[in-house]
mmCIF file of C-alpha atoms and ligand atoms in Angstrom:
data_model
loop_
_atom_site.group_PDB
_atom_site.id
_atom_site.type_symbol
_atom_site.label_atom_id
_atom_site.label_comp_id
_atom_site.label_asym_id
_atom_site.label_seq_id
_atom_site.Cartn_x
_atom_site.Cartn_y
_atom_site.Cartn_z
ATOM 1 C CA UNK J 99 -73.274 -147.860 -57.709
ATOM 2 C CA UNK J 100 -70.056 -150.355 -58.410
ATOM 3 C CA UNK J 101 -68.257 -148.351 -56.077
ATOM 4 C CA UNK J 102 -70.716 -148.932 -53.178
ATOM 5 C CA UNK J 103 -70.945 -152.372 -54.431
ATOM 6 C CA UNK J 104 -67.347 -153.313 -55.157
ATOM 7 C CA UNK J 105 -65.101 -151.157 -52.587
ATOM 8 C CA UNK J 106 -63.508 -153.743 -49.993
ATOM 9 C CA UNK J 107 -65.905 -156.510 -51.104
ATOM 10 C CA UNK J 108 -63.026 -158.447 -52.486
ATOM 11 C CA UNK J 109 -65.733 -161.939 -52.595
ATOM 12 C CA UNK J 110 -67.657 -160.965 -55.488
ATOM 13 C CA UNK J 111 -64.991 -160.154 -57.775
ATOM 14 C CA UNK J 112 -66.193 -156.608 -58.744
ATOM 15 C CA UNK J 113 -63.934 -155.194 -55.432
ATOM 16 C CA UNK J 114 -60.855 -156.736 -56.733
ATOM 17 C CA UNK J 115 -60.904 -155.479 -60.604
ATOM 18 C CA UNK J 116 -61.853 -152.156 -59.008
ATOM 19 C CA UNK J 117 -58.825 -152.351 -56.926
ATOM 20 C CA UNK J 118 -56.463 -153.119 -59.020
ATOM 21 C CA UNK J 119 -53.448 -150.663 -59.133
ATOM 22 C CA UNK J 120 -54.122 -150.240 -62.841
ATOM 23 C CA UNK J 121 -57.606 -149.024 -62.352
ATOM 24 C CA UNK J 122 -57.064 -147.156 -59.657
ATOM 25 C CA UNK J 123 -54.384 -145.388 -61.321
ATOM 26 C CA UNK J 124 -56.321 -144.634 -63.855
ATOM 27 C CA UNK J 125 -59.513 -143.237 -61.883
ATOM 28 C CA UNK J 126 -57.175 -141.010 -59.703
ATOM 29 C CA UNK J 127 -55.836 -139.493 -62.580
ATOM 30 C CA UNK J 128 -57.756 -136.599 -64.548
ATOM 31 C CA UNK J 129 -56.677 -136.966 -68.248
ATOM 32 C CA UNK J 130 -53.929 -134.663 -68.961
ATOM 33 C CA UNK J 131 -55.461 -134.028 -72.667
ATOM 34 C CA UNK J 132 -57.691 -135.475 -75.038
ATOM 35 C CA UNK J 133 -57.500 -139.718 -76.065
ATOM 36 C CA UNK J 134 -56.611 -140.275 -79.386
ATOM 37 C CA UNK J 135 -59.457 -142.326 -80.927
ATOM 38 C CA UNK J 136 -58.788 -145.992 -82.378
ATOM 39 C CA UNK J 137 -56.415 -145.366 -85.120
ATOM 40 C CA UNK J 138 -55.303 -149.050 -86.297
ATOM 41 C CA UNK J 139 -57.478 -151.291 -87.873
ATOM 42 C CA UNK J 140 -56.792 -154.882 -88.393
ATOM 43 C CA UNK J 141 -58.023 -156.931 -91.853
ATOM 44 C CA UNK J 142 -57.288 -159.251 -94.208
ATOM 45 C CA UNK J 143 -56.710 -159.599 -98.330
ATOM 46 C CA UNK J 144 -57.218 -163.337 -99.059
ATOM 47 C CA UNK J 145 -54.294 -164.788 -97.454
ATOM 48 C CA UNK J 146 -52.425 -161.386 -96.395
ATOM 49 C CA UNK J 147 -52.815 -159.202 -92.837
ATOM 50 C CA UNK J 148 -53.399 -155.713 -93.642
ATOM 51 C CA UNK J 149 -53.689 -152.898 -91.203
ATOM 52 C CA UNK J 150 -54.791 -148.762 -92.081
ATOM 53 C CA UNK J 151 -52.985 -146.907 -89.840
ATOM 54 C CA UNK J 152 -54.007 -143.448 -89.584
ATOM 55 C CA UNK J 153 -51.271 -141.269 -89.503
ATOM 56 C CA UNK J 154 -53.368 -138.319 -88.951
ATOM 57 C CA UNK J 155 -55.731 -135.963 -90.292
ATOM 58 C CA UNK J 156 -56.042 -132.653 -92.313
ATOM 59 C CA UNK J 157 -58.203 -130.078 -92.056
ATOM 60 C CA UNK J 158 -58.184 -127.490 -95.200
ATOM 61 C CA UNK J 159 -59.514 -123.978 -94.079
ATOM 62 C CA UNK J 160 -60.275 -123.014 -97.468
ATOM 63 C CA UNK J 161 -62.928 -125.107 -97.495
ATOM 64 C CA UNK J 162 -65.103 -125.164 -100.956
ATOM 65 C CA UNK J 163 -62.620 -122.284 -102.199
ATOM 66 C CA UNK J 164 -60.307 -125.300 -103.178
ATOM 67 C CA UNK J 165 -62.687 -127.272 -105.148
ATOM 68 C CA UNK J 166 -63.485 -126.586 -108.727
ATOM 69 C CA UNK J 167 -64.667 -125.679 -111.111
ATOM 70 C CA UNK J 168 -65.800 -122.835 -109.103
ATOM 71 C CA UNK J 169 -69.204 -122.356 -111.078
ATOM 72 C CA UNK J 170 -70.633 -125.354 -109.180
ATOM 73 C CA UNK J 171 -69.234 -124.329 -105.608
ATOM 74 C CA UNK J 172 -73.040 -123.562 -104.706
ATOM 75 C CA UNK J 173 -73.797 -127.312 -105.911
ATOM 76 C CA UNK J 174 -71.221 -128.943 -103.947
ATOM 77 C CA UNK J 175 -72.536 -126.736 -100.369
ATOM 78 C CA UNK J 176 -76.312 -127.920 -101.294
ATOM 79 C CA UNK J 177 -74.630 -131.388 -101.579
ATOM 80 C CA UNK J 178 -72.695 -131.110 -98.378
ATOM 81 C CA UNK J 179 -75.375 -129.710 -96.598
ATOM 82 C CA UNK J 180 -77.478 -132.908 -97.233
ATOM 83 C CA UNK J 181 -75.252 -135.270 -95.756
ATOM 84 C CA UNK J 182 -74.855 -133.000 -92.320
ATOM 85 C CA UNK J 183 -71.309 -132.202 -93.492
ATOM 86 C CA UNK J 184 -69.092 -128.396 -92.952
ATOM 87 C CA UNK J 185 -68.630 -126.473 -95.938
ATOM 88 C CA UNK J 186 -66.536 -124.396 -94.216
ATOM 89 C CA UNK J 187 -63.487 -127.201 -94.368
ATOM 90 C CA UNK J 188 -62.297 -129.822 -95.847
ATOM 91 C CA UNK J 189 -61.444 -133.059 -93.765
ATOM 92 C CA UNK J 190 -59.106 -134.983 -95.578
ATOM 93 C CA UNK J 191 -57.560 -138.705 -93.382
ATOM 94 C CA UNK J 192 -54.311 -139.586 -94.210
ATOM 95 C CA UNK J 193 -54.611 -143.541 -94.159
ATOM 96 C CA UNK J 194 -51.478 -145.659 -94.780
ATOM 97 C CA UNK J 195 -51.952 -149.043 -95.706
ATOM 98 C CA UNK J 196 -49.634 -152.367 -94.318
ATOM 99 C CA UNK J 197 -49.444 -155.567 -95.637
ATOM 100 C CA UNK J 198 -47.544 -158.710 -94.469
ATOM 101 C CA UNK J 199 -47.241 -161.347 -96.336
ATOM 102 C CA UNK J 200 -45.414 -164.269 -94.951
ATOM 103 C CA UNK J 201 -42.253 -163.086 -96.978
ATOM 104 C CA UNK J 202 -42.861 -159.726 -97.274
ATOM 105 C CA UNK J 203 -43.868 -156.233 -94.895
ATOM 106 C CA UNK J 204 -45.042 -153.622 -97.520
ATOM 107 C CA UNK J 205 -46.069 -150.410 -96.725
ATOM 108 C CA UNK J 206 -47.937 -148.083 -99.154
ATOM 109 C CA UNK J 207 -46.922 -144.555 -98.892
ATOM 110 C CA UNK J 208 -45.469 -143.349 -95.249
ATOM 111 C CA UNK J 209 -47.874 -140.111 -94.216
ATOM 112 C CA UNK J 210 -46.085 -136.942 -92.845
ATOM 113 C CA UNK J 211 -43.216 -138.758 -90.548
ATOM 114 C CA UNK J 212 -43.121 -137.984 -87.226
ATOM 115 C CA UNK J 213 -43.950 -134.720 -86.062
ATOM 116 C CA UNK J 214 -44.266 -131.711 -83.082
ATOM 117 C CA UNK J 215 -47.745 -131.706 -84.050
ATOM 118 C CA UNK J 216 -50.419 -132.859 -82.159
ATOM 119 C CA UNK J 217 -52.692 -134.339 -85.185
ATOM 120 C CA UNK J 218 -50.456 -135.990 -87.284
ATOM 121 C CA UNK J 219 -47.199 -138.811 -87.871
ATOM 122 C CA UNK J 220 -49.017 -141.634 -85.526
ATOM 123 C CA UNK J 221 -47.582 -143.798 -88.260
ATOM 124 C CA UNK J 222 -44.696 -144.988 -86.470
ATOM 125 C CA UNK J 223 -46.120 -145.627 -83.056
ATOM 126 C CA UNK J 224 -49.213 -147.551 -85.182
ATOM 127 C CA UNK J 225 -46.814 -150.061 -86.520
ATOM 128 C CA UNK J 226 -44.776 -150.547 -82.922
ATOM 129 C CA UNK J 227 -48.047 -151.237 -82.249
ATOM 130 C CA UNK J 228 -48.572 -154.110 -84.605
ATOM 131 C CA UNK J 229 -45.292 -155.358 -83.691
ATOM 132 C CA UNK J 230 -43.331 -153.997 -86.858
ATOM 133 C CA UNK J 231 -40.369 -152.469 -86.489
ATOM 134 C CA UNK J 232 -38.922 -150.105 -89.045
ATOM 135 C CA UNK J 233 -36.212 -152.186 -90.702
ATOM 136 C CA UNK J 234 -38.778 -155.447 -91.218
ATOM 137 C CA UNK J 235 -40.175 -153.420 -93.847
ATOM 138 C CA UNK J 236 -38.812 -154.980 -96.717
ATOM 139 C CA UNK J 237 -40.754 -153.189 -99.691
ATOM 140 C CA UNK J 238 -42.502 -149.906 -99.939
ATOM 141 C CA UNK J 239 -44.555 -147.850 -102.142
ATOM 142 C CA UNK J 240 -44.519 -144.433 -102.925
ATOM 143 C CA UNK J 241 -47.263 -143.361 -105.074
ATOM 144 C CA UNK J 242 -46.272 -139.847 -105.095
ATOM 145 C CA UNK J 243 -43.688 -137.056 -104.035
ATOM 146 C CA UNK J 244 -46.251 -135.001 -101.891
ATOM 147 C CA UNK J 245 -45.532 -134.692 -98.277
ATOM 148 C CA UNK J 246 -48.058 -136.333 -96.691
ATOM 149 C CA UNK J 247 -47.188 -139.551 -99.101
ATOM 150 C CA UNK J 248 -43.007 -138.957 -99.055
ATOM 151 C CA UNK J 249 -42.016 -137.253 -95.605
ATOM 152 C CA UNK J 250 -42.748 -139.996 -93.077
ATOM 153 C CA UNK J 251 -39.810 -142.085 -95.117
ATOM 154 C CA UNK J 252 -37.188 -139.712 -93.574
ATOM 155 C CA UNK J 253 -36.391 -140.201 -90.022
ATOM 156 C CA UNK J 254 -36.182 -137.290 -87.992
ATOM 157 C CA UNK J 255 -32.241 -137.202 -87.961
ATOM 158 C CA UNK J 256 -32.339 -136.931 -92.162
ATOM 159 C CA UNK J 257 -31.802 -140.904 -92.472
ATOM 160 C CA UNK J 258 -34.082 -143.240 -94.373
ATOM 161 C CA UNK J 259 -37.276 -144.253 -92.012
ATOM 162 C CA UNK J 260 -36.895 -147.882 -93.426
ATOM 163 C CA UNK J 261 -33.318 -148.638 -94.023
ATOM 164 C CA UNK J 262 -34.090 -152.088 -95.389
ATOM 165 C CA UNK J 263 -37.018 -151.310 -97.615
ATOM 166 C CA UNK J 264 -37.124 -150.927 -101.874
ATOM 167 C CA UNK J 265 -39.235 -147.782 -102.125
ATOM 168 C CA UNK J 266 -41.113 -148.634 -105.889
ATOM 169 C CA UNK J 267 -41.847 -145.025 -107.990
ATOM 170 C CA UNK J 268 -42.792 -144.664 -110.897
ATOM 171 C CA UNK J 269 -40.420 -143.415 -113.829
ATOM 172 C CA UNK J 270 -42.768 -140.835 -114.591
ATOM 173 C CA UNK J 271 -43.073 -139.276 -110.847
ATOM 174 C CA UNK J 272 -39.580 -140.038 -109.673
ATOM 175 C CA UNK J 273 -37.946 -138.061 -113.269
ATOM 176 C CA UNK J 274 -40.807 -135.415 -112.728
ATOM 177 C CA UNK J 275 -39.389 -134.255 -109.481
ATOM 178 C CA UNK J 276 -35.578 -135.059 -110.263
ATOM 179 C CA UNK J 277 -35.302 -132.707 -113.224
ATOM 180 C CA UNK J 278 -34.283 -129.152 -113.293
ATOM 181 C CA UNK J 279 -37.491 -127.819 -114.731
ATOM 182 C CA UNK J 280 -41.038 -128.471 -113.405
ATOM 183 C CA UNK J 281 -44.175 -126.970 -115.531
ATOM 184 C CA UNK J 282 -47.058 -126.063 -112.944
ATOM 185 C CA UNK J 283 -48.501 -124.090 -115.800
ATOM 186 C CA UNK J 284 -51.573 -126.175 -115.332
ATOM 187 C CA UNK J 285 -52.098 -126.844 -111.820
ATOM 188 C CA UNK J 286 -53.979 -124.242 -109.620
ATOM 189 C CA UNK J 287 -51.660 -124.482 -106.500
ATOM 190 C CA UNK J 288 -50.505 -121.327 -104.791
ATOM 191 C CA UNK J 289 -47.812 -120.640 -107.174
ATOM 192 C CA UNK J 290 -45.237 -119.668 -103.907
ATOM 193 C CA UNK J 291 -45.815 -122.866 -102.917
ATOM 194 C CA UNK J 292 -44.407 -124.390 -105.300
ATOM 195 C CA UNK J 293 -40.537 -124.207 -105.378
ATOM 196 C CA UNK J 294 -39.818 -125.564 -101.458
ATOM 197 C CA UNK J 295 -42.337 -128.532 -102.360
ATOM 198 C CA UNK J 296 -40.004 -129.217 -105.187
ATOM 199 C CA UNK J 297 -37.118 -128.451 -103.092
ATOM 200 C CA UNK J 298 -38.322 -131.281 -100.144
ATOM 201 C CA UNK J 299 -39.729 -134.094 -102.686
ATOM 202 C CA UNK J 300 -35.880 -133.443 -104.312
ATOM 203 C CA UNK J 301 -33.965 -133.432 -100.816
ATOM 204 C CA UNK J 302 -36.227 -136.578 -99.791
ATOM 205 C CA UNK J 303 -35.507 -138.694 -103.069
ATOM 206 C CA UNK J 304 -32.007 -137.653 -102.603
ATOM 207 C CA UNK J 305 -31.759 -139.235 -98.525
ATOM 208 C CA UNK J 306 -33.650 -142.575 -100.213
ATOM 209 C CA UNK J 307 -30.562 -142.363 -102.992
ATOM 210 C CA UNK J 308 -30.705 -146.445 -104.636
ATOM 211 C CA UNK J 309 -33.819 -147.089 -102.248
ATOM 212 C CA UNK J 310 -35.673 -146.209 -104.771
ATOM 213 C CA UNK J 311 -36.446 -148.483 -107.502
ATOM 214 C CA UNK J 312 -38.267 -147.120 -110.728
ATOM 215 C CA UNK J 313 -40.994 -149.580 -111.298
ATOM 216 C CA UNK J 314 -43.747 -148.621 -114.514
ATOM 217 C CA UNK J 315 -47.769 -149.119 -114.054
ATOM 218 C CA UNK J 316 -48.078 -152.609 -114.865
ATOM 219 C CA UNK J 317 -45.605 -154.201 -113.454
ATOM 220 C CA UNK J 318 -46.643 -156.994 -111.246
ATOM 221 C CA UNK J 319 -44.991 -157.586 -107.930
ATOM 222 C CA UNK J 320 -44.492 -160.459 -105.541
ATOM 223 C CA UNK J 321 -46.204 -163.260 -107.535
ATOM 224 C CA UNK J 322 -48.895 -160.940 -108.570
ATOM 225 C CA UNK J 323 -49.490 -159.829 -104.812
ATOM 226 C CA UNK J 324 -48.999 -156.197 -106.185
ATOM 227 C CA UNK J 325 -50.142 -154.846 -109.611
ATOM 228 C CA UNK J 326 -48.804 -151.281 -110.397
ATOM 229 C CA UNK J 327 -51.715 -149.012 -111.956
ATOM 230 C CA UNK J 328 -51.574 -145.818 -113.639
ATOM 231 C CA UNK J 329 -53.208 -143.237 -111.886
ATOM 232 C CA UNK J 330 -51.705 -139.727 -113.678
ATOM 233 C CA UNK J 331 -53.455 -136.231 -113.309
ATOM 234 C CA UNK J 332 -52.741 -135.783 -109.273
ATOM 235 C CA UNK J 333 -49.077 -135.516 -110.121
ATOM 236 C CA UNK J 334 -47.546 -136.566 -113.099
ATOM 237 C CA UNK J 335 -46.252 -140.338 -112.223
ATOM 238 C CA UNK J 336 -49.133 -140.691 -109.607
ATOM 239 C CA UNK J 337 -49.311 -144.658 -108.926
ATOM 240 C CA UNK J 338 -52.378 -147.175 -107.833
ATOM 241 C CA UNK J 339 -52.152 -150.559 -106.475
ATOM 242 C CA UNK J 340 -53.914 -153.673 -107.017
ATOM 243 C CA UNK J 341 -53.402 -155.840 -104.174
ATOM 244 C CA UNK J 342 -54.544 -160.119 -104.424
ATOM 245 C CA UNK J 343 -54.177 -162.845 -102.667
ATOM 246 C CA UNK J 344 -56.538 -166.167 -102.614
ATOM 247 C CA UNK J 345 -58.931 -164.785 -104.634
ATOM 248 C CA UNK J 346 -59.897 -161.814 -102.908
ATOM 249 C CA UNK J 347 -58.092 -158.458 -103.903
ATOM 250 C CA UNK J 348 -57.949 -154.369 -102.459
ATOM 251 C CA UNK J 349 -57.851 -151.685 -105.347
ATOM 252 C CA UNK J 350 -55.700 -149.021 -103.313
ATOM 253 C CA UNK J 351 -56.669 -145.609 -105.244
ATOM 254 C CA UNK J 352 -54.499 -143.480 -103.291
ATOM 255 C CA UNK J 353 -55.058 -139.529 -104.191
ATOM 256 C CA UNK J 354 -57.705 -140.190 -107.516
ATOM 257 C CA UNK J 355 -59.722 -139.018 -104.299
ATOM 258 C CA UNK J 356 -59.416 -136.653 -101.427
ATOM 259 C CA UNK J 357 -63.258 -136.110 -100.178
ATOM 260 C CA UNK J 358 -65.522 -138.891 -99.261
ATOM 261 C CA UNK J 359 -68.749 -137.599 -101.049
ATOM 262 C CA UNK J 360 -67.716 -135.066 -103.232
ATOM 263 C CA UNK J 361 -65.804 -136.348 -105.940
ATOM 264 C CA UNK J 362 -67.920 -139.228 -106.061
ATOM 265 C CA UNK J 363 -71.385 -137.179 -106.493
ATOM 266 C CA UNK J 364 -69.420 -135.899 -109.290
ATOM 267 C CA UNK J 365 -66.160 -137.000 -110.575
ATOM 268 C CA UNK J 366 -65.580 -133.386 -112.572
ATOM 269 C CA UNK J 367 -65.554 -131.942 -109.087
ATOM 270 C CA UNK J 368 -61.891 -131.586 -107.906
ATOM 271 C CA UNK J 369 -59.701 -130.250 -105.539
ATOM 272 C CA UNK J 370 -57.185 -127.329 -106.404
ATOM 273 C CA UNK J 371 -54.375 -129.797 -105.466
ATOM 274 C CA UNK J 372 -53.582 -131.850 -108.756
ATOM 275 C CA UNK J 373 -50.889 -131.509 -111.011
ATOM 276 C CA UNK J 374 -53.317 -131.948 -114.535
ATOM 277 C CA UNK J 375 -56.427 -131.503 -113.246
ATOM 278 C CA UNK J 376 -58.047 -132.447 -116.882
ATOM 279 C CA UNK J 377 -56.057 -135.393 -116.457
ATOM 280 C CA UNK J 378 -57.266 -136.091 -112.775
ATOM 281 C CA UNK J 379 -60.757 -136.112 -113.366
ATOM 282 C CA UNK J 380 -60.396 -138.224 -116.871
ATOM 283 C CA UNK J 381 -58.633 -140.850 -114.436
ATOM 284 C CA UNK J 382 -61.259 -140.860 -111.499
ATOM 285 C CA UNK J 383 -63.766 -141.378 -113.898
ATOM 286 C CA UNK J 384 -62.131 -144.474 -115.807
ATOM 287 C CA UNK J 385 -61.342 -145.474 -111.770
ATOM 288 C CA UNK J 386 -64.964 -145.525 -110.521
ATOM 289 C CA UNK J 387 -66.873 -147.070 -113.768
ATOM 290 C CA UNK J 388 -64.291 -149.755 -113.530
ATOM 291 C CA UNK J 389 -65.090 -150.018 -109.781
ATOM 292 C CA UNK J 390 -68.417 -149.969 -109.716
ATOM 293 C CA UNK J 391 -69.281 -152.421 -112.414
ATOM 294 C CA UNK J 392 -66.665 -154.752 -110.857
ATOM 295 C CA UNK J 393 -67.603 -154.248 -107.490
ATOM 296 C CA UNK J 394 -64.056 -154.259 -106.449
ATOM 297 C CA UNK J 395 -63.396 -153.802 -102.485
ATOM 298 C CA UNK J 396 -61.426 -150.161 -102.764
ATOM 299 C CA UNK J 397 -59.096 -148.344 -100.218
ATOM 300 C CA UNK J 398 -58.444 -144.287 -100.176
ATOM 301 C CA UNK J 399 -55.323 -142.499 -98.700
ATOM 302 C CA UNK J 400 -58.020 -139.630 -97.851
ATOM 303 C CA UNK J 401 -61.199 -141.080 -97.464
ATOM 304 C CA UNK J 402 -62.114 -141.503 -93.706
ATOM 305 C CA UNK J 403 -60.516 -144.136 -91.952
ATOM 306 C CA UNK J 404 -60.029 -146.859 -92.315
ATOM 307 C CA UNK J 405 -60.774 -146.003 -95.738
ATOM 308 C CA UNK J 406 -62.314 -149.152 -97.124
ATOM 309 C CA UNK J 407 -65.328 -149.493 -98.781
ATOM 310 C CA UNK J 408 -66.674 -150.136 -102.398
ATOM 311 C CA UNK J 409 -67.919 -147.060 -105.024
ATOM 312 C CA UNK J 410 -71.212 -147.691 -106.429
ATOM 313 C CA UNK J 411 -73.013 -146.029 -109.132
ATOM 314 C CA UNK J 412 -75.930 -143.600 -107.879
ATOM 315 C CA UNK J 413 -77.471 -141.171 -109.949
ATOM 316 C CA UNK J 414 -75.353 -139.105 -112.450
ATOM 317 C CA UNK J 415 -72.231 -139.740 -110.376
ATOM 318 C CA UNK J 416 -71.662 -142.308 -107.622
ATOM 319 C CA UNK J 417 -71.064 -142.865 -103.988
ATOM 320 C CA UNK J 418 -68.468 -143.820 -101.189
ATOM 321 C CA UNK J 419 -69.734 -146.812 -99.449
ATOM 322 C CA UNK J 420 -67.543 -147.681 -96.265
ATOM 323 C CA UNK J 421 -67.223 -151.334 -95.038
ATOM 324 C CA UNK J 422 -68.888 -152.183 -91.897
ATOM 325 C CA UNK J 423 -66.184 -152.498 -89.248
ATOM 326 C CA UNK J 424 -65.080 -155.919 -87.933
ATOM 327 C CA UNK J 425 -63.123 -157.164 -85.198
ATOM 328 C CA UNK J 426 -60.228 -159.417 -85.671
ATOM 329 C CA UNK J 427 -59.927 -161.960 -82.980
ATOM 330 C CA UNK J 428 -58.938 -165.872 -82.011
ATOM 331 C CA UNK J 429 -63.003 -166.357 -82.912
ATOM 332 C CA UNK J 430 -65.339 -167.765 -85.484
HETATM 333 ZN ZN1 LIG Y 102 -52.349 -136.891 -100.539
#
């Protein structure tokens, strides 16, 4: 109908948008392959800009078989089932925070790095995006030595992604992976798995050499922009962050979760992926009381994007609850 309207009808305006080599370009064209949905989303933390970039996605074949403890597997299907959600996988986001302060470009854990592969390191071309280029980033965060946390802050040709940045560890995760003998006795990870993800975290901390700055849970950053948490069980040093600014703050609880409903309907209900997993689940719990009676605003590494929301109580356990989207613009 525009097109019988518009086409070389220049006067009312809808002929010359139509026309436009852009648009024209773009209607000739059949898509070579499928659009990448929205992946950068725009907020603010009191005073700060803060973006979630996705830097991808995961999808875990496995499915419930990586969730225990396995007694309750038939549970956890009745419970995905009544939210319209697969058993047969596991989606897990991988959403990277970025903060700019007007001193400071923080980044909170730097997703796989840039990759072959279709559905995942969007990281980099999120923050071109955004206008920030790699060496602005002045301080960065890694809350833990897994790959989809550590591997995006190596460049493809083996240099630091962020030459100017202090990457902040904790003691306990950095000296975890740096010494010669790691006990996995109570994790339930493929135990072939384990030596070349050793091997990586160990070559990656060794490329970030004096980049990386061993700072404990409770240690306060920036004026108190940043608060360091503990968050042990997922790996042994596993870090949270408490981000404020003017009165309004973002509890970043990185890997405490990985699905959006089904550590929440339960908190004993984890995924075969932590380090203690008694620890883990002791640590989401403490996480979500504290969450839920404070009503603090919460981000997730894992949790769909953008990943913010709030965790209120409901029932025995509790729930996700995402923030309504919003548009950031020049408008009131
Ligand atoms: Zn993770």
């Amino acid at each position: 109908m525009l097109r019988s309207l518009g086409l070389g009808s220049a006067a009312i305006g809808v002929g010359s948008v139509l026309s436009s080599p852009r648009l024209s370009a773009n209607t000739a064209q059949t898509p070579s392959g499928p659009v990448r949905n929205p992946y950068i989303y725009a907020f603010h933390i009191g005073d700060l800009e803060a973006w979630s970039i996705s830097d991808g996605f995961m999808k875990f074949g496995q499915g419930l078989d990586l969730m225990y403890p396995e007694s309750e597997r038939p549970a956890m299907k009745a419970a995905l089932e009544g939210i319209y959600e697969p058993a047969d996988f596991l989606p897990l986001y991988v959403n990277v925070l970025v903060i700019r302060s007007d001193r400071e470009v923080m980044l909170f854990d730097a997703g796989f790095g840039i990759s072959e592969r279709a559905d995942r390191g969007w990281l980099m071309e999120g923050l071109a995006e955004i206008g920030i280029q790699p060496e602005a980033v002045t301080a960065a965060f890694l809350s833990h030595a897994h790959g989809d946390h550590q591997a995006g802050f190596i460049a493809p040709d083996g240099k630091p992604m962020f030459p100017n940045a202090a990457i902040h560890t904790t003691p306990e995760e950095y000296n975890f992976w740096r010494q010669k003998e790691h006990d996995f006795s109570k994790s339930r990870r493929n135990p072939k798995a384990i030596p070349g993800m050793i091997r990586k975290a160990q070559e990656r901390f060794e490329i970030l050499g004096d980049r990386v700055q061993q700072t404990k849970a409770g240690s306060r950053l920036f004026g108190g922009t940043v608060t360091i948490e503990n968050g042990f069980g997922h790996t042994p040093g596993h870090a949270l962050y408490r981000i404020e600014s003017a009165g309004e703050s973002l509890f970043h609880i990185v890997d405490s979760v990985h699905h959006h409903m089904l550590m929440f309907r339960d908190p004993k209900w984890s995924i075969g992926l932590d380090h203690t997993p008694k620890l883990a689940v002791e640590t989401r719990q403490c996480i979500f009381a504290q969450a839920a009676q404070s009503r603090t605003r919460c981000y997730g590494f894992h949790i769909p994007w953008p990943g913010i929301g709030h965790i209120a109580q409901q029932g025995s356990g509790y729930a996700w609850i995402p923030e309504r989207q919003w548009w950031q613009c020049r408008c009131s």
